[in-house]
Every structure is written in structure tokens, then in C-alpha cells.
Amino acid sequence: MCSIIGYTGKFTAASVLVESLKKMEYRGYDSVGIATLDSNNILIRKGVGKVREVDDSLQLYKMPGQVGIGHTRWATHGGISKSNAHPHTDCDNNVVVVHNGIIDNYQQLKDNLIKQGHIFQSQTDSEVIAHLIETYLKKFDIKQAIIETCKQIHGTYAFVAIFKSGLVAGARLDEPLIIGIGNNGNFISSDVLGFLEYTDKAIFLDNYDIVILDDKNINLFDFNGNAISRPITQVAWELGDIDKGKYAHYTIKEIHEQKNSIPMAFQINRSSLEKTVDIISSSKNIFITGSGTSYHSALLAKYLFYKFAKIRTEIIMSSEFEYVSGALDENSLLIAISQSGETADVLNSVKIAKQHKAKILSIVNISTSSLCRLSDHYVSINSGPEIGVAATKSFTAQLAVIYSIIDNFCTNNRPLDMSTSMFSNILNEILTDTSYLEKIAEDLKSVRDIYILGTSYHYPIALEGALKIKELAYIHAEGIAAGEIKHGPLALIEPGTIVIVLNPEDETYYNVLNSIHQMKSRGAKIIGISNKNNDLYDYFIRLPLVNKYLYPIIEIIPIQILSYYLAIKNNANPDYPRNLAKSVTVK
Ligand code: AGP
């Protein structure tokens, strides 16, 4: 997924664009580029690397002009190179474009354009947009040229183009594109973080919307060229949330923010909770979907729905959904879990479920996202901007919301027998001194494999912990249901193999000890995470004593911190893990 920003106004565009791209870099960071309009010339500078690196080497901020567009790329079609970096121009440098999404039919479009004499400079799919606009500008005005271009594209797109006239145009289909209305100019961006420093007034474009703007006017059109209007939304987040403050990285800042974000997530708006419970009660069968970390939240929900509400749910990984969606019908409910609300696999699942007339309930962090617009109802996890690519506070906030929903659903068998305000004290205890986790990271930093075991509702946490270690520290990690170790994975255990075991004192405790014995006798090194120490552990990570059903929310935190320290010790950048992006808005 990429980040796009366009600006037209009183300021020098380049410096505005560079700062905006830095704030959105978590969306993709293989290469960077900026184009500005200076007098009647379109200037372009672009290169491989992060914004700061490319800005230092090419002095992006010095580019003249008050109209411009910028882009950070997460490569899909075409390798990571200067020529494949955005922006891309047409043949005569009259129009320049930045794009987020995938153009499925780009090769056919490109072949046709080459036959018409167009010269391409990249291997990207995105470049075809510039040449299509060029073609249609020979017959139509900018608005119609944009519409005709969109009609040719099969796939997903959010693109912004600037022209020598100084106008800025944009269009979207299944990729976010947001207008920022500022006092000193207007913005068009893939993320509110791109303009939040200048304005909190935003227009969230819908699919098939076309926009043409300058520093004073914003004109929206539908696919037939008719003028349309969209509401102006005041974006709630304070800019302060996206500053690292005293922390070295967003990731560790957001891990520590959990002492506030978890209690906050438990405070769901009463009417929203009642509507959620009604929707669940009126559904005959419940499916839950998500990707990555959000899929792990879905798995935990399965255990909780069964244990406390005696409701059977079916969990389907979003990327697998289209292959097993036949069971949904008008009596079904699909619960879609997504931090960003823009993950293509999740949105695709929701669209398929709606084709089967299922109801959609979503659990999201960004309440202005596409997923919210597609849902019959959504519950916000309220954890504020999560900049670190690895999901941390959004995961535990998702869990808190799931617990709250089930707690309100099971009036006579509630899992939450404690005031959740106690959570802040408990989390303070875990987050205050993490030096012992840094020492463990020092011992583990060069290992090749780490296994994480958990049983029952600790198993999703084992999977999530393994994902954190993989994506932050680039160490192979595998989550395993503790009881399964003897059915094969035990063959991997040899003297010194590192095994983290989630083993608080609950109904899984003794079964998990059995699994630990089986590994210990084969030389494994055990890192026990529990409220109670045991001689079997080579390392012990203490958990505060809590209501035993709530351990899943807190036991992931030491693993998040351990993964962060492992990243640092392996010289990985925890905020921008290689090859990844914060929200994968492409399939
Ligand atoms: C989690 O650490 C990863 N960044 C990734 O697996 C993420 O959870 C997944 O892409 C889903 O994102 P979403 O919650 O925004 O839909």
C-alpha cells in the first residue's frame, strides 16, 4: 500500500509534501517522489529509500512551486527502483500522476498505448494512468479525461494528477482518498495524517467520485460528470497522538499507550453496545473474519463466544473467505475485524457476504474507513492513530471490545467480573520495568527459530506473539497449540530450542505443564509467561494476577516488548519492517 499527498495553496508545496509523506510513511516506504508545478513546468524528483534519505540526497524540499503531489511506494508491479518510483508522467510532461492500488488490466492497456506511440519509462501498472489521461485530453476536458481514464481501469485505484494549468484532479475505487480543506490551501491524501497538521476538515471521497480542485475551489463529480456534494467531516485525532514524544519509535510508544487504550476500549458507547448485542441475537449463524493480527482477534472471539455465550461461530481468514463463503445467507452475520478498515482482503470478504445478504458488524479503529461505510453497524476500538506497522495497541483494544460485547451479551455469565479501570494498574505493573525482557532479547537475538505455545484462548495469543516476532525481528517464529506439540512439532525440538509458553494458572495450566515436560526432556529452553513461576522455566516472565479469563489481553504485552527489543538488537526498524505496510489495501 502506498501513500499519496497533493497540495495546492499559499505555501511552497514541496516542503508541505515532504513533511506529510513523513507522517504517512508507515503506509509504504520502498521509494519516494515529488512533482511540483513551477511557472509552466512540471518538475519531478524521486529516488529509492525512505523520505528522509531521499530528501537529504535530492533536496526535495527545495523544489519550487505551490502546486504539487508526493508519493511513498510499497512495490507491487515493478521492482524497487528510481524509474518505478512515483510520480509518473505522460509522454510530454503535461500531466503527472501518483497512484495507490492495482490495475489488473494494465498490461493490455500498456500494450495498446505503446501501439499508439506512447513511450513508457517504468515497469509499473500506475504509469498507464498518466498516458490514458494524456490520450483523453486530446478529446475532452480534464473532468471527462479523468472519467474516461477511470472507465478503462479494472482493479483498484486512488490517484491524483496535476496539470500545467495548476489544477489538481483525483479519483478513487476501493482505495482511500480524502480531501483536506485548509485555510492556506487544499490537500488530497490517502490518509488524514497527511494534512492533519494544517486542517481537521476533511471530505472522504466515495467510490467513483471524481474531484478537481485548486487552492480555493473543490468540485466533486460522479461518474456521469454530474456535480455532487459530500459532507465535511471534522477529524477527531489530535496531532499530538502521532508524535513519538519521549519514545524512540512509534511501536514502543504504542505498546506503552496500552495502559490507557485498553481501559478506553472497554468504554464502549452504551447504545452502540446494545445495537451490537441486538444484531448478534437476531442472527442465526455468525462468521468472523480478519487478516493477520485481526484474524487472531477473531480466533479469540471464537473461544469467548463459545465459552460464555455457548454460541458457535465460524472463523474465516479474510484472504480465504472467497473460497468458503457459500454457507452465508440472509440469516448470517459477518463480524469483520480490521484496525485500518481498508484491508483489501477484509473489504472483499464483506462485499461477498453482502452478496449473500448477510448483515455486517465491524470492529474497527478508523471510523471513517471504507469498512465502516460498508457495515450495518460498527464498534470503534478508539485507540487513536497506530503508526507502527506492527499492530500492538489496536490488537489489545480489539480484544477488549470483544470481551465487552460478550460481557454484555451474557448477562448471567459475565467474563468481566472486575472493574476494567483496574487494568491501568495491572498494565502499569507490566510496563514499568521491562529491563528483564531486554536481557532475554539479548540472549535470543541470534536464534533462528522461536516457538510459542498456548492452549484454548491462549492459542490465538501464541499465534499473535509469533507474528510480532516475525514482523519486527525477522526471526522465524511459530505459534502452536500446546497439545499439538506431541503430534509432530516435537521433532523440531533439540537442545537449546527456544519455546515461549503461555501458562497462567487457569484450566489449561496442568495440560500445558505436560507439554513443557515433553519439550524440556528434549533439551528445550522454556520461557514461561505466567502468574506463577515453575522450576521448568529457564526464564520466567511474571504476569500480575487477574481474572483468569482476562489473561489473553495482558499476556501478549511482554511478547510485544520482547519483539521490539529483538528488532532493535537485530538492527531492524520496528516502525517500518521490511517488505510490509500498515494497511494492505491490495489483494
Ligand atoms: C499486524 O501486526 C500486521 N501489521 C498485519 O498482520 C495486520 O494485522 C493485517 O494486515 C490486518 O490489518 P487490519 O487490522 O488493518 O485489517
PDB file of N, CA, C and O in Angstrom, residues 296 299-300 303-304 307 395 403 452-466 479-482 500-509 512 529-531 543 546-556 559:
ATOM      1  N   HIS A 296      -6.259 -13.018  14.428  1.00  0.00           N
ATOM      2  CA  HIS A 296      -6.014 -13.615  15.755  1.00  0.00           C
ATOM      3  C   HIS A 296      -7.071 -13.133  16.756  1.00  0.00           C
ATOM      4  O   HIS A 296      -7.511 -13.891  17.631  1.00  0.00           O
ATOM      5  N   LEU A 299     -10.039 -15.236  16.170  1.00  0.00           N
ATOM      6  CA  LEU A 299      -9.900 -16.575  16.770  1.00  0.00           C
ATOM      7  C   LEU A 299     -10.203 -16.534  18.264  1.00  0.00           C
ATOM      8  O   LEU A 299     -10.871 -17.421  18.803  1.00  0.00           O
ATOM      9  N   LEU A 300      -9.727 -15.492  18.925  1.00  0.00           N
ATOM     10  CA  LEU A 300     -10.011 -15.386  20.368  1.00  0.00           C
ATOM     11  C   LEU A 300     -11.510 -15.236  20.578  1.00  0.00           C
ATOM     12  O   LEU A 300     -12.094 -15.861  21.475  1.00  0.00           O
ATOM     13  N   TYR A 303     -13.364 -18.500  20.862  1.00  0.00           N
ATOM     14  CA  TYR A 303     -13.301 -19.177  22.169  1.00  0.00           C
ATOM     15  C   TYR A 303     -14.240 -18.502  23.162  1.00  0.00           C
ATOM     16  O   TYR A 303     -14.946 -19.161  23.934  1.00  0.00           O
ATOM     17  N   LEU A 304     -14.275 -17.187  23.167  1.00  0.00           N
ATOM     18  CA  LEU A 304     -15.077 -16.457  24.153  1.00  0.00           C
ATOM     19  C   LEU A 304     -16.568 -16.610  23.862  1.00  0.00           C
ATOM     20  O   LEU A 304     -17.374 -16.829  24.774  1.00  0.00           O
ATOM     21  N   LYS A 307     -17.373 -20.145  25.034  1.00  0.00           N
ATOM     22  CA  LYS A 307     -17.224 -20.397  26.477  1.00  0.00           C
ATOM     23  C   LYS A 307     -18.291 -19.668  27.266  1.00  0.00           C
ATOM     24  O   LYS A 307     -18.858 -20.218  28.206  1.00  0.00           O
ATOM     25  N   PHE A 395      -4.525  -4.337  18.735  1.00  0.00           N
ATOM     26  CA  PHE A 395      -4.878  -5.736  18.996  1.00  0.00           C
ATOM     27  C   PHE A 395      -5.549  -5.870  20.357  1.00  0.00           C
ATOM     28  O   PHE A 395      -6.652  -6.422  20.482  1.00  0.00           O
ATOM     29  N   TYR A 403     -14.379  -8.714  24.414  1.00  0.00           N
ATOM     30  CA  TYR A 403     -14.777  -9.102  25.781  1.00  0.00           C
ATOM     31  C   TYR A 403     -16.027  -8.318  26.204  1.00  0.00           C
ATOM     32  O   TYR A 403     -16.961  -8.864  26.790  1.00  0.00           O
ATOM     33  N   ILE A 452       6.096 -20.654  20.104  1.00  0.00           N
ATOM     34  CA  ILE A 452       5.250 -20.109  21.169  1.00  0.00           C
ATOM     35  C   ILE A 452       4.053 -21.032  21.317  1.00  0.00           C
ATOM     36  O   ILE A 452       3.344 -21.304  20.347  1.00  0.00           O
ATOM     37  N   LEU A 453       3.851 -21.521  22.563  1.00  0.00           N
ATOM     38  CA  LEU A 453       2.759 -22.459  22.807  1.00  0.00           C
ATOM     39  C   LEU A 453       1.663 -21.815  23.648  1.00  0.00           C
ATOM     40  O   LEU A 453       1.936 -21.050  24.562  1.00  0.00           O
ATOM     41  N   GLY A 454       0.424 -22.180  23.296  1.00  0.00           N
ATOM     42  CA  GLY A 454      -0.720 -21.716  24.084  1.00  0.00           C
ATOM     43  C   GLY A 454      -1.871 -22.666  23.861  1.00  0.00           C
ATOM     44  O   GLY A 454      -1.973 -23.269  22.797  1.00  0.00           O
ATOM     45  N   THR A 455      -2.726 -22.802  24.847  1.00  0.00           N
ATOM     46  CA  THR A 455      -3.886 -23.700  24.730  1.00  0.00           C
ATOM     47  C   THR A 455      -5.158 -22.890  24.945  1.00  0.00           C
ATOM     48  O   THR A 455      -5.148 -21.874  25.625  1.00  0.00           O
ATOM     49  N   SER A 456      -6.238 -23.367  24.313  1.00  0.00           N
ATOM     50  CA  SER A 456      -7.539 -22.699  24.449  1.00  0.00           C
ATOM     51  C   SER A 456      -7.403 -21.239  23.990  1.00  0.00           C
ATOM     52  O   SER A 456      -6.796 -20.975  22.963  1.00  0.00           O
ATOM     53  N   TYR A 457      -7.936 -20.308  24.795  1.00  0.00           N
ATOM     54  CA  TYR A 457      -7.878 -18.932  24.289  1.00  0.00           C
ATOM     55  C   TYR A 457      -6.489 -18.303  24.439  1.00  0.00           C
ATOM     56  O   TYR A 457      -6.296 -17.135  24.134  1.00  0.00           O
ATOM     57  N   HIS A 458      -5.491 -19.133  24.825  1.00  0.00           N
ATOM     58  CA  HIS A 458      -4.108 -18.639  24.759  1.00  0.00           C
ATOM     59  C   HIS A 458      -3.476 -18.962  23.400  1.00  0.00           C
ATOM     60  O   HIS A 458      -2.447 -18.401  23.031  1.00  0.00           O
ATOM     61  N   TYR A 459      -4.124 -19.876  22.658  1.00  0.00           N
ATOM     62  CA  TYR A 459      -3.567 -20.278  21.356  1.00  0.00           C
ATOM     63  C   TYR A 459      -3.568 -19.094  20.377  1.00  0.00           C
ATOM     64  O   TYR A 459      -2.533 -18.819  19.756  1.00  0.00           O
ATOM     65  N   PRO A 460      -4.657 -18.312  20.243  1.00  0.00           N
ATOM     66  CA  PRO A 460      -4.589 -17.134  19.369  1.00  0.00           C
ATOM     67  C   PRO A 460      -3.487 -16.161  19.779  1.00  0.00           C
ATOM     68  O   PRO A 460      -2.867 -15.524  18.944  1.00  0.00           O
ATOM     69  N   ILE A 461      -3.228 -16.099  21.075  1.00  0.00           N
ATOM     70  CA  ILE A 461      -2.171 -15.189  21.561  1.00  0.00           C
ATOM     71  C   ILE A 461      -0.800 -15.733  21.174  1.00  0.00           C
ATOM     72  O   ILE A 461       0.122 -14.993  20.827  1.00  0.00           O
ATOM     73  N   ALA A 462      -0.673 -17.065  21.164  1.00  0.00           N
ATOM     74  CA  ALA A 462       0.576 -17.679  20.709  1.00  0.00           C
ATOM     75  C   ALA A 462       0.818 -17.349  19.243  1.00  0.00           C
ATOM     76  O   ALA A 462       1.931 -16.992  18.836  1.00  0.00           O
ATOM     77  N   LEU A 463      -0.246 -17.402  18.440  1.00  0.00           N
ATOM     78  CA  LEU A 463      -0.119 -17.051  17.017  1.00  0.00           C
ATOM     79  C   LEU A 463       0.257 -15.573  16.863  1.00  0.00           C
ATOM     80  O   LEU A 463       1.118 -15.217  16.049  1.00  0.00           O
ATOM     81  N   GLU A 464      -0.383 -14.728  17.641  1.00  0.00           N
ATOM     82  CA  GLU A 464      -0.108 -13.282  17.550  1.00  0.00           C
ATOM     83  C   GLU A 464       1.318 -12.986  17.983  1.00  0.00           C
ATOM     84  O   GLU A 464       2.029 -12.191  17.358  1.00  0.00           O
ATOM     85  N   GLY A 465       1.761 -13.664  19.061  1.00  0.00           N
ATOM     86  CA  GLY A 465       3.141 -13.436  19.518  1.00  0.00           C
ATOM     87  C   GLY A 465       4.143 -13.836  18.452  1.00  0.00           C
ATOM     88  O   GLY A 465       5.124 -13.126  18.199  1.00  0.00           O
ATOM     89  N   ALA A 466       3.854 -14.948  17.769  1.00  0.00           N
ATOM     90  CA  ALA A 466       4.767 -15.404  16.706  1.00  0.00           C
ATOM     91  C   ALA A 466       4.799 -14.389  15.564  1.00  0.00           C
ATOM     92  O   ALA A 466       5.860 -14.082  15.007  1.00  0.00           O
ATOM     93  N   GLY A 479       3.518 -20.172  16.203  1.00  0.00           N
ATOM     94  CA  GLY A 479       2.567 -20.388  17.296  1.00  0.00           C
ATOM     95  C   GLY A 479       1.992 -21.778  17.168  1.00  0.00           C
ATOM     96  O   GLY A 479       1.614 -22.191  16.073  1.00  0.00           O
ATOM     97  N   ILE A 480       1.957 -22.512  18.288  1.00  0.00           N
ATOM     98  CA  ILE A 480       1.472 -23.898  18.249  1.00  0.00           C
ATOM     99  C   ILE A 480       0.508 -24.124  19.410  1.00  0.00           C
ATOM    100  O   ILE A 480       0.770 -23.672  20.539  1.00  0.00           O
ATOM    101  N   ALA A 481      -0.611 -24.794  19.141  1.00  0.00           N
ATOM    102  CA  ALA A 481      -1.493 -25.216  20.237  1.00  0.00           C
ATOM    103  C   ALA A 481      -0.704 -26.205  21.086  1.00  0.00           C
ATOM    104  O   ALA A 481      -0.185 -27.213  20.559  1.00  0.00           O
ATOM    105  N   ALA A 482      -0.617 -25.925  22.380  1.00  0.00           N
ATOM    106  CA  ALA A 482       0.312 -26.698  23.232  1.00  0.00           C
ATOM    107  C   ALA A 482       0.097 -28.201  23.111  1.00  0.00           C
ATOM    108  O   ALA A 482       1.043 -28.988  23.037  1.00  0.00           O
ATOM    109  N   ILE A 500       8.549 -20.358  24.032  1.00  0.00           N
ATOM    110  CA  ILE A 500       7.815 -19.476  24.950  1.00  0.00           C
ATOM    111  C   ILE A 500       6.480 -20.155  25.239  1.00  0.00           C
ATOM    112  O   ILE A 500       5.814 -20.641  24.315  1.00  0.00           O
ATOM    113  N   VAL A 501       6.086 -20.212  26.515  1.00  0.00           N
ATOM    114  CA  VAL A 501       4.833 -20.909  26.852  1.00  0.00           C
ATOM    115  C   VAL A 501       3.911 -19.980  27.636  1.00  0.00           C
ATOM    116  O   VAL A 501       4.319 -19.396  28.653  1.00  0.00           O
ATOM    117  N   LEU A 502       2.710 -19.820  27.114  1.00  0.00           N
ATOM    118  CA  LEU A 502       1.691 -19.010  27.788  1.00  0.00           C
ATOM    119  C   LEU A 502       0.997 -19.935  28.783  1.00  0.00           C
ATOM    120  O   LEU A 502       0.279 -20.859  28.383  1.00  0.00           O
ATOM    121  N   ASN A 503       1.261 -19.718  30.068  1.00  0.00           N
ATOM    122  CA  ASN A 503       0.795 -20.723  31.022  1.00  0.00           C
ATOM    123  C   ASN A 503       0.318 -20.124  32.341  1.00  0.00           C
ATOM    124  O   ASN A 503       0.802 -20.489  33.415  1.00  0.00           O
ATOM    125  N   PRO A 504      -0.644 -19.159  32.301  1.00  0.00           N
ATOM    126  CA  PRO A 504      -1.185 -18.674  33.574  1.00  0.00           C
ATOM    127  C   PRO A 504      -2.000 -19.766  34.259  1.00  0.00           C
ATOM    128  O   PRO A 504      -2.373 -20.757  33.627  1.00  0.00           O
ATOM    129  N   GLU A 505      -2.249 -19.582  35.539  1.00  0.00           N
ATOM    130  CA  GLU A 505      -2.945 -20.619  36.317  1.00  0.00           C
ATOM    131  C   GLU A 505      -4.431 -20.598  36.001  1.00  0.00           C
ATOM    132  O   GLU A 505      -5.201 -19.936  36.677  1.00  0.00           O
ATOM    133  N   ASP A 506      -4.827 -21.306  34.952  1.00  0.00           N
ATOM    134  CA  ASP A 506      -6.268 -21.454  34.685  1.00  0.00           C
ATOM    135  C   ASP A 506      -6.478 -22.910  34.280  1.00  0.00           C
ATOM    136  O   ASP A 506      -5.604 -23.755  34.507  1.00  0.00           O
ATOM    137  N   GLU A 507      -7.594 -23.204  33.645  1.00  0.00           N
ATOM    138  CA  GLU A 507      -7.898 -24.627  33.396  1.00  0.00           C
ATOM    139  C   GLU A 507      -6.934 -25.267  32.410  1.00  0.00           C
ATOM    140  O   GLU A 507      -6.931 -26.474  32.242  1.00  0.00           O
ATOM    141  N   THR A 508      -6.081 -24.462  31.770  1.00  0.00           N
ATOM    142  CA  THR A 508      -5.127 -25.069  30.810  1.00  0.00           C
ATOM    143  C   THR A 508      -3.803 -25.413  31.489  1.00  0.00           C
ATOM    144  O   THR A 508      -2.950 -26.068  30.905  1.00  0.00           O
ATOM    145  N   TYR A 509      -3.611 -24.959  32.718  1.00  0.00           N
ATOM    146  CA  TYR A 509      -2.290 -24.941  33.351  1.00  0.00           C
ATOM    147  C   TYR A 509      -1.596 -26.300  33.359  1.00  0.00           C
ATOM    148  O   TYR A 509      -0.470 -26.431  32.875  1.00  0.00           O
ATOM    149  N   VAL A 512      -0.702 -27.819  29.950  1.00  0.00           N
ATOM    150  CA  VAL A 512       0.446 -27.148  29.336  1.00  0.00           C
ATOM    151  C   VAL A 512       1.740 -27.601  30.014  1.00  0.00           C
ATOM    152  O   VAL A 512       2.770 -27.799  29.350  1.00  0.00           O
ATOM    153  N   ILE A 529       5.519 -17.725  30.657  1.00  0.00           N
ATOM    154  CA  ILE A 529       4.763 -16.483  30.919  1.00  0.00           C
ATOM    155  C   ILE A 529       3.562 -16.882  31.765  1.00  0.00           C
ATOM    156  O   ILE A 529       2.672 -17.609  31.295  1.00  0.00           O
ATOM    157  N   SER A 530       3.554 -16.458  33.023  1.00  0.00           N
ATOM    158  CA  SER A 530       2.509 -16.927  33.933  1.00  0.00           C
ATOM    159  C   SER A 530       2.443 -16.027  35.156  1.00  0.00           C
ATOM    160  O   SER A 530       3.319 -15.197  35.387  1.00  0.00           O
ATOM    161  N   ASN A 531       1.368 -16.225  35.950  1.00  0.00           N
ATOM    162  CA  ASN A 531       1.310 -15.520  37.232  1.00  0.00           C
ATOM    163  C   ASN A 531       2.081 -16.295  38.299  1.00  0.00           C
ATOM    164  O   ASN A 531       2.234 -15.849  39.426  1.00  0.00           O
ATOM    165  N   LEU A 543       3.252 -12.444  35.191  1.00  0.00           N
ATOM    166  CA  LEU A 543       2.026 -11.707  34.908  1.00  0.00           C
ATOM    167  C   LEU A 543       1.352 -11.361  36.225  1.00  0.00           C
ATOM    168  O   LEU A 543       1.319 -12.199  37.129  1.00  0.00           O
ATOM    169  N   VAL A 546      -4.835 -11.696  37.553  1.00  0.00           N
ATOM    170  CA  VAL A 546      -6.084 -11.050  37.116  1.00  0.00           C
ATOM    171  C   VAL A 546      -7.149 -12.127  37.007  1.00  0.00           C
ATOM    172  O   VAL A 546      -6.866 -13.325  37.089  1.00  0.00           O
ATOM    173  N   ASN A 547      -8.372 -11.679  36.787  1.00  0.00           N
ATOM    174  CA  ASN A 547      -9.470 -12.601  36.456  1.00  0.00           C
ATOM    175  C   ASN A 547      -8.953 -13.532  35.360  1.00  0.00           C
ATOM    176  O   ASN A 547      -8.523 -13.061  34.303  1.00  0.00           O
ATOM    177  N   LYS A 548      -8.944 -14.835  35.580  1.00  0.00           N
ATOM    178  CA  LYS A 548      -8.194 -15.756  34.704  1.00  0.00           C
ATOM    179  C   LYS A 548      -8.639 -15.667  33.251  1.00  0.00           C
ATOM    180  O   LYS A 548      -7.871 -15.984  32.352  1.00  0.00           O
ATOM    181  N   TYR A 549      -9.877 -15.186  33.023  1.00  0.00           N
ATOM    182  CA  TYR A 549     -10.333 -15.120  31.634  1.00  0.00           C
ATOM    183  C   TYR A 549      -9.715 -13.937  30.890  1.00  0.00           C
ATOM    184  O   TYR A 549      -9.823 -13.829  29.684  1.00  0.00           O
ATOM    185  N   LEU A 550      -9.066 -13.046  31.643  1.00  0.00           N
ATOM    186  CA  LEU A 550      -8.547 -11.830  31.008  1.00  0.00           C
ATOM    187  C   LEU A 550      -7.064 -11.925  30.689  1.00  0.00           C
ATOM    188  O   LEU A 550      -6.483 -10.999  30.123  1.00  0.00           O
ATOM    189  N   TYR A 551      -6.441 -13.066  31.006  1.00  0.00           N
ATOM    190  CA  TYR A 551      -5.009 -13.181  30.726  1.00  0.00           C
ATOM    191  C   TYR A 551      -4.679 -12.939  29.246  1.00  0.00           C
ATOM    192  O   TYR A 551      -3.668 -12.307  28.935  1.00  0.00           O
ATOM    193  N   PRO A 552      -5.512 -13.375  28.282  1.00  0.00           N
ATOM    194  CA  PRO A 552      -5.138 -13.138  26.875  1.00  0.00           C
ATOM    195  C   PRO A 552      -4.837 -11.678  26.572  1.00  0.00           C
ATOM    196  O   PRO A 552      -3.959 -11.371  25.764  1.00  0.00           O
ATOM    197  N   ILE A 553      -5.521 -10.748  27.221  1.00  0.00           N
ATOM    198  CA  ILE A 553      -5.301  -9.318  26.898  1.00  0.00           C
ATOM    199  C   ILE A 553      -3.946  -8.857  27.400  1.00  0.00           C
ATOM    200  O   ILE A 553      -3.280  -8.046  26.777  1.00  0.00           O
ATOM    201  N   ILE A 554      -3.476  -9.427  28.521  1.00  0.00           N
ATOM    202  CA  ILE A 554      -2.205  -8.889  29.078  1.00  0.00           C
ATOM    203  C   ILE A 554      -0.991  -9.743  28.710  1.00  0.00           C
ATOM    204  O   ILE A 554       0.115  -9.228  28.593  1.00  0.00           O
ATOM    205  N   GLU A 555      -1.198 -11.047  28.442  1.00  0.00           N
ATOM    206  CA  GLU A 555      -0.015 -11.900  28.226  1.00  0.00           C
ATOM    207  C   GLU A 555       0.684 -11.613  26.896  1.00  0.00           C
ATOM    208  O   GLU A 555       1.857 -11.979  26.731  1.00  0.00           O
ATOM    209  N   ILE A 556       0.014 -10.921  25.977  1.00  0.00           N
ATOM    210  CA  ILE A 556       0.657 -10.584  24.692  1.00  0.00           C
ATOM    211  C   ILE A 556       1.653  -9.431  24.865  1.00  0.00           C
ATOM    212  O   ILE A 556       2.624  -9.320  24.133  1.00  0.00           O
ATOM    213  N   ILE A 559       5.362 -10.142  25.127  1.00  0.00           N
ATOM    214  CA  ILE A 559       5.895 -10.631  23.836  1.00  0.00           C
ATOM    215  C   ILE A 559       6.042  -9.470  22.852  1.00  0.00           C
ATOM    216  O   ILE A 559       6.992  -9.411  22.067  1.00  0.00           O
TER     217      ILE A 559
END
